[in-house]
PDB file of C-alpha atoms in Angstrom:
ATOM      1  CA  MET A 300      32.601 -70.543  39.797  1.00  0.00           C
ATOM      2  CA  GLN A 301      36.221 -71.757  39.735  1.00  0.00           C
ATOM      3  CA  THR A 302      37.150 -68.744  37.602  1.00  0.00           C
ATOM      4  CA  HIS A 303      35.573 -66.308  40.058  1.00  0.00           C
ATOM      5  CA  THR A 304      37.428 -67.922  42.981  1.00  0.00           C
ATOM      6  CA  THR A 305      40.747 -67.783  41.111  1.00  0.00           C
ATOM      7  CA  VAL A 306      40.248 -64.102  40.259  1.00  0.00           C
ATOM      8  CA  GLN A 307      39.349 -63.286  43.873  1.00  0.00           C
ATOM      9  CA  GLN A 308      42.472 -65.066  45.150  1.00  0.00           C
ATOM     10  CA  TYR A 309      44.620 -63.115  42.675  1.00  0.00           C
ATOM     11  CA  LEU A 310      43.012 -59.835  43.749  1.00  0.00           C
ATOM     12  CA  GLN A 311      43.507 -60.658  47.450  1.00  0.00           C
ATOM     13  CA  GLN A 312      47.210 -61.263  46.839  1.00  0.00           C
ATOM     14  CA  LEU A 313      47.401 -58.067  44.809  1.00  0.00           C
ATOM     15  CA  GLU A 314      45.732 -56.144  47.640  1.00  0.00           C
ATOM     16  CA  LEU A 315      48.447 -57.261  50.065  1.00  0.00           C
ATOM     17  CA  TYR A 316      51.168 -55.880  47.801  1.00  0.00           C
ATOM     18  CA  LEU A 317      49.269 -52.599  47.349  1.00  0.00           C
ATOM     19  CA  SER A 318      49.329 -51.874  51.086  1.00  0.00           C
ATOM     20  CA  ARG A 319      51.574 -48.800  50.582  1.00  0.00           C
ATOM     21  CA  LEU A 320      48.703 -47.058  48.790  1.00  0.00           C
ATOM     22  CA  SER A 321      45.805 -45.295  50.447  1.00  0.00           C
ATOM     23  CA  HIS A 322      42.602 -47.249  50.903  1.00  0.00           C
ATOM     24  CA  GLN A 323      40.923 -45.335  48.023  1.00  0.00           C
ATOM     25  CA  GLU A 324      43.862 -45.820  45.622  1.00  0.00           C
ATOM     26  CA  ARG A 325      44.075 -49.509  46.501  1.00  0.00           C
ATOM     27  CA  ASN A 326      40.365 -49.998  45.834  1.00  0.00           C
ATOM     28  CA  ASP A 327      40.619 -48.099  42.524  1.00  0.00           C
ATOM     29  CA  VAL A 328      43.478 -50.326  41.342  1.00  0.00           C
ATOM     30  CA  LEU A 329      41.685 -53.496  42.429  1.00  0.00           C
ATOM     31  CA  ARG A 330      38.468 -52.466  40.643  1.00  0.00           C
ATOM     32  CA  GLU A 331      40.413 -51.590  37.504  1.00  0.00           C
ATOM     33  CA  ILE A 332      42.274 -54.902  37.408  1.00  0.00           C
ATOM     34  CA  GLU A 333      39.124 -56.877  38.204  1.00  0.00           C
ATOM     35  CA  SER A 334      37.317 -55.070  35.397  1.00  0.00           C
ATOM     36  CA  HIS A 335      40.116 -55.839  32.933  1.00  0.00           C
ATOM     37  CA  LEU A 336      40.171 -59.490  33.959  1.00  0.00           C
ATOM     38  CA  PHE A 337      36.443 -59.980  33.495  1.00  0.00           C
ATOM     39  CA  ASP A 338      36.484 -58.006  30.223  1.00  0.00           C
ATOM     40  CA  VAL A 339      39.063 -60.428  28.850  1.00  0.00           C
ATOM     41  CA  LEU A 340      37.111 -63.429  30.057  1.00  0.00           C
ATOM     42  CA  GLU A 341      33.868 -62.060  28.617  1.00  0.00           C
ATOM     43  CA  THR A 342      35.297 -61.325  25.179  1.00  0.00           C
ATOM     44  CA  GLN A 343      37.383 -64.516  25.046  1.00  0.00           C
ATOM     45  CA  PRO A 344      35.378 -67.137  26.949  1.00  0.00           C
ATOM     46  CA  GLU A 345      37.555 -69.984  25.641  1.00  0.00           C
ATOM     47  CA  THR A 346      40.632 -68.499  27.348  1.00  0.00           C
ATOM     48  CA  ASP A 347      41.814 -70.182  30.543  1.00  0.00           C
ATOM     49  CA  ILE A 348      41.872 -67.890  33.601  1.00  0.00           C
ATOM     50  CA  HIS A 349      45.430 -68.948  34.433  1.00  0.00           C
ATOM     51  CA  THR A 350      46.601 -67.876  30.974  1.00  0.00           C
ATOM     52  CA  VAL A 351      44.924 -64.514  31.446  1.00  0.00           C
ATOM     53  CA  LEU A 352      46.534 -64.037  34.868  1.00  0.00           C
ATOM     54  CA  GLN A 353      49.951 -64.901  33.424  1.00  0.00           C
ATOM     55  CA  GLY A 354      49.444 -62.059  30.947  1.00  0.00           C
ATOM     56  CA  PHE A 355      48.959 -59.695  33.893  1.00  0.00           C
ATOM     57  CA  GLY A 356      52.044 -60.979  35.683  1.00  0.00           C
ATOM     58  CA  SER A 357      52.371 -61.932  39.323  1.00  0.00           C
ATOM     59  CA  PRO A 358      50.418 -59.889  41.886  1.00  0.00           C
ATOM     60  CA  ARG A 359      53.739 -58.633  43.289  1.00  0.00           C
ATOM     61  CA  GLU A 360      54.954 -57.349  39.863  1.00  0.00           C
ATOM     62  CA  LEU A 361      51.632 -55.774  39.031  1.00  0.00           C
ATOM     63  CA  ALA A 362      51.414 -54.065  42.413  1.00  0.00           C
ATOM     64  CA  ALA A 363      54.975 -52.757  42.048  1.00  0.00           C
ATOM     65  CA  HIS A 364      54.025 -51.126  38.720  1.00  0.00           C
ATOM     66  CA  TYR A 365      50.938 -49.478  40.181  1.00  0.00           C
ATOM     67  CA  VAL A 366      52.673 -48.325  43.355  1.00  0.00           C
ATOM     68  CA  ALA A 367      55.477 -46.793  41.276  1.00  0.00           C
ATOM     69  CA  HIS A 368      52.934 -45.101  39.036  1.00  0.00           C
ATOM     70  CA  LEU A 369      50.907 -43.640  41.882  1.00  0.00           C
ATOM     71  CA  THR A 370      53.823 -42.650  44.128  1.00  0.00           C
ATOM     72  CA  THR A 371      56.472 -41.481  41.639  1.00  0.00           C
ATOM     73  CA  GLY A 372      54.526 -40.867  38.430  1.00  0.00           C
ATOM     74  CA  ALA A 373      56.127 -43.788  36.563  1.00  0.00           C
ATOM     75  CA  PRO A 374      54.182 -44.871  33.464  1.00  0.00           C
ATOM     76  CA  LEU A 375      51.252 -47.205  33.997  1.00  0.00           C
ATOM     77  CA  PRO A 376      51.965 -50.867  33.464  1.00  0.00           C
ATOM     78  CA  THR A 377      51.855 -51.715  29.793  1.00  0.00           C
ATOM     79  CA  GLY A 378      52.145 -54.852  27.817  1.00  0.00           C
ATOM     80  CA  PHE A 379      49.504 -56.934  29.494  1.00  0.00           C
ATOM     81  CA  LYS A 380      48.952 -59.346  26.661  1.00  0.00           C
ATOM     82  CA  ALA A 381      45.367 -60.018  27.619  1.00  0.00           C
ATOM     83  CA  MET A 382      44.369 -56.353  27.925  1.00  0.00           C
ATOM     84  CA  THR A 383      46.169 -55.414  24.714  1.00  0.00           C
ATOM     85  CA  LYS A 384      44.399 -58.200  22.838  1.00  0.00           C
ATOM     86  CA  VAL A 385      40.969 -57.084  24.070  1.00  0.00           C
ATOM     87  CA  LYS A 386      41.622 -53.411  23.347  1.00  0.00           C
ATOM     88  CA  ARG A 387      42.827 -54.194  19.842  1.00  0.00           C
ATOM     89  CA  GLY A 388      39.832 -56.469  19.170  1.00  0.00           C
ATOM     90  CA  VAL A 389      37.363 -53.823  20.338  1.00  0.00           C
ATOM     91  CA  THR A 390      39.108 -51.118  18.306  1.00  0.00           C
ATOM     92  CA  TYR A 391      39.109 -53.287  15.157  1.00  0.00           C
ATOM     93  CA  SER A 392      35.416 -54.014  15.618  1.00  0.00           C
ATOM     94  CA  LEU A 393      34.604 -50.346  16.138  1.00  0.00           C
ATOM     95  CA  TYR A 394      36.793 -49.329  13.185  1.00  0.00           C
ATOM     96  CA  PHE A 395      35.143 -51.692  10.721  1.00  0.00           C
ATOM     97  CA  SER A 396      31.631 -51.067  12.063  1.00  0.00           C
ATOM     98  CA  MET A 397      32.139 -47.325  11.659  1.00  0.00           C
ATOM     99  CA  ALA A 398      33.551 -47.785   8.154  1.00  0.00           C
ATOM    100  CA  VAL A 399      30.572 -49.883   7.070  1.00  0.00           C
ATOM    101  CA  PHE A 400      27.953 -47.670   8.731  1.00  0.00           C
ATOM    102  CA  GLY A 401      29.423 -44.384   7.472  1.00  0.00           C
ATOM    103  CA  GLY A 402      29.988 -45.800   4.007  1.00  0.00           C
ATOM    104  CA  VAL A 403      26.456 -47.149   3.704  1.00  0.00           C
ATOM    105  CA  VAL A 404      24.890 -43.869   4.865  1.00  0.00           C
ATOM    106  CA  ALA A 405      27.083 -41.772   2.531  1.00  0.00           C
ATOM    107  CA  ILE A 406      26.396 -44.015  -0.473  1.00  0.00           C
ATOM    108  CA  SER A 407      22.659 -44.137   0.296  1.00  0.00           C
ATOM    109  CA  LEU A 408      22.450 -40.349   0.354  1.00  0.00           C
ATOM    110  CA  LEU A 409      24.394 -40.100  -2.892  1.00  0.00           C
ATOM    111  CA  ILE A 410      22.151 -42.686  -4.580  1.00  0.00           C
ATOM    112  CA  THR A 411      19.111 -40.756  -3.365  1.00  0.00           C
ATOM    113  CA  ALA A 412      20.479 -37.534  -4.899  1.00  0.00           C
ATOM    114  CA  LEU A 413      21.199 -39.219  -8.236  1.00  0.00           C
ATOM    115  CA  ALA A 414      17.913 -41.125  -8.291  1.00  0.00           C
ATOM    116  CA  LYS A 415      16.005 -37.843  -7.857  1.00  0.00           C
ATOM    117  CA  LEU A 416      17.403 -36.721 -11.229  1.00  0.00           C
ATOM    118  CA  PHE A 417      16.128 -39.826 -13.047  1.00  0.00           C
ATOM    119  CA  TRP A 418      12.875 -40.601 -11.186  1.00  0.00           C
ATOM    120  CA  PRO A 419      11.762 -37.278  -9.697  1.00  0.00           C
ATOM    121  CA  GLU A 420       8.235 -38.411  -8.837  1.00  0.00           C
ATOM    122  CA  HIS A 421       9.458 -41.541  -7.011  1.00  0.00           C
ATOM    123  CA  VAL A 422      12.292 -39.978  -4.978  1.00  0.00           C
ATOM    124  CA  GLY A 423      11.923 -37.279  -2.375  1.00  0.00           C
ATOM    125  CA  VAL A 424      11.147 -36.104   1.113  1.00  0.00           C
ATOM    126  CA  TRP A 425       7.472 -36.097   1.925  1.00  0.00           C
ATOM    127  CA  SER A 426       5.637 -34.713   4.916  1.00  0.00           C
ATOM    128  CA  GLU A 427       2.351 -36.189   6.008  1.00  0.00           C
ATOM    129  CA  SER A 428      -0.582 -33.786   5.851  1.00  0.00           C
ATOM    130  CA  ALA A 429      -0.512 -33.064   9.587  1.00  0.00           C
ATOM    131  CA  GLY A 430       3.279 -32.746   9.540  1.00  0.00           C
ATOM    132  CA  GLU A 431       3.681 -35.496  12.130  1.00  0.00           C
ATOM    133  CA  ALA A 432       5.912 -37.718  10.004  1.00  0.00           C
ATOM    134  CA  VAL A 433       8.535 -37.219   7.347  1.00  0.00           C
ATOM    135  CA  THR A 434       9.492 -39.856   4.786  1.00  0.00           C
ATOM    136  CA  LEU A 435      12.745 -39.877   2.821  1.00  0.00           C
ATOM    137  CA  GLY A 436      13.288 -42.461   0.185  1.00  0.00           C
ATOM    138  CA  ILE A 437      12.698 -44.032  -3.160  1.00  0.00           C
ATOM    139  CA  MET A 438       9.046 -45.068  -3.399  1.00  0.00           C
ATOM    140  CA  ALA A 439       7.423 -47.483  -5.839  1.00  0.00           C
ATOM    141  CA  ASP A 440       4.085 -45.720  -5.256  1.00  0.00           C
ATOM    142  CA  PRO A 441       4.903 -42.023  -5.042  1.00  0.00           C
ATOM    143  CA  LYS A 442       3.113 -39.767  -2.623  1.00  0.00           C
ATOM    144  CA  PRO A 443       1.280 -36.699  -3.930  1.00  0.00           C
ATOM    145  CA  ALA A 444       3.626 -33.990  -5.203  1.00  0.00           C
ATOM    146  CA  GLU A 445       2.047 -31.332  -2.951  1.00  0.00           C
ATOM    147  CA  LEU A 446       3.307 -33.229   0.109  1.00  0.00           C
ATOM    148  CA  GLU A 447       6.919 -33.218  -1.107  1.00  0.00           C
ATOM    149  CA  VAL A 448       9.071 -30.950   1.031  1.00  0.00           C
ATOM    150  CA  LEU A 449      12.301 -30.331  -0.893  1.00  0.00           C
ATOM    151  CA  GLY A 450      11.567 -31.015  -4.551  1.00  0.00           C
ATOM    152  CA  PHE A 451      14.735 -30.850  -6.633  1.00  0.00           C
ATOM    153  CA  ALA A 452      16.541 -29.138  -3.750  1.00  0.00           C
ATOM    154  CA  LEU A 453      16.935 -32.699  -2.453  1.00  0.00           C
ATOM    155  CA  VAL A 454      19.728 -33.267  -4.996  1.00  0.00           C
ATOM    156  CA  PRO A 455      22.264 -30.772  -3.570  1.00  0.00           C
ATOM    157  CA  VAL A 456      21.107 -31.355   0.027  1.00  0.00           C
ATOM    158  CA  ALA A 457      21.580 -35.140  -0.238  1.00  0.00           C
ATOM    159  CA  ALA A 458      24.877 -34.752  -2.135  1.00  0.00           C
ATOM    160  CA  ILE A 459      26.294 -32.348   0.469  1.00  0.00           C
ATOM    161  CA  ALA A 460      25.039 -34.544   3.310  1.00  0.00           C
ATOM    162  CA  SER A 461      26.697 -37.536   1.618  1.00  0.00           C
ATOM    163  CA  LEU A 462      30.018 -35.702   1.417  1.00  0.00           C
ATOM    164  CA  ALA A 463      29.700 -34.550   5.037  1.00  0.00           C
ATOM    165  CA  VAL A 464      29.020 -38.087   6.270  1.00  0.00           C
ATOM    166  CA  PHE A 465      31.926 -39.406   4.193  1.00  0.00           C
ATOM    167  CA  TRP A 466      34.272 -36.721   5.571  1.00  0.00           C
ATOM    168  CA  LEU A 467      33.158 -37.303   9.165  1.00  0.00           C
ATOM    169  CA  THR A 468      33.550 -41.069   8.757  1.00  0.00           C
ATOM    170  CA  ARG A 469      37.098 -40.585   7.453  1.00  0.00           C
ATOM    171  CA  LYS A 470      37.983 -38.369  10.439  1.00  0.00           C
ATOM    172  CA  VAL A 471      36.618 -40.890  12.940  1.00  0.00           C
ATOM    173  CA  LEU A 472      38.453 -43.727  11.164  1.00  0.00           C
ATOM    174  CA  GLN A 473      41.710 -41.768  11.312  1.00  0.00           C
ATOM    175  CA  VAL A 474      41.341 -41.413  15.080  1.00  0.00           C
ATOM    176  CA  LEU A 475      40.474 -45.090  15.496  1.00  0.00           C
ATOM    177  CA  LYS A 476      43.360 -46.175  13.255  1.00  0.00           C
ATOM    178  CA  LYS A 477      45.816 -44.514  15.639  1.00  0.00           C
ATOM    179  CA  GLN A 478      44.527 -46.854  18.356  1.00  0.00           C
ATOM    180  CA  LEU A 479      45.169 -50.016  16.306  1.00  0.00           C
TER     181      LEU A 479
END
């Protein structure tokens, strides 16, 4: 509760210094800052609220940056240590999650394509008799051959899909890396 009170006091002081802005602009800035503050506190619960607020600077300094940005087009305030830390942490997490997910999917498709060459009756895409479900995988107990959908066409389809997933993953990682 102490944290919430401290944040509200900071925002009230900030609101006073934003008085040159329209009511809508002032509310937008206040919501944005409040959101950033609580994002930092949520992702780093061990961090003291006063340390976080120091990273944002005094309400007067912060308001001056926003007023200058909204009235003269000056760049948005940068360098908030707390916000930068959160953004970087989220980007790292997304980067590595995407790398693992894309890599696992690409490798799984490639293994499926190769396994079809060595164990054709155990690897495939099968459709249930009513066509309500499709199964892709490597099966210990193979399904009947007449239910298999792709046959050996699975090899190039899975290989191309593997390359496509790998390529797409690389492109997404390149974009994310620019944010790090």
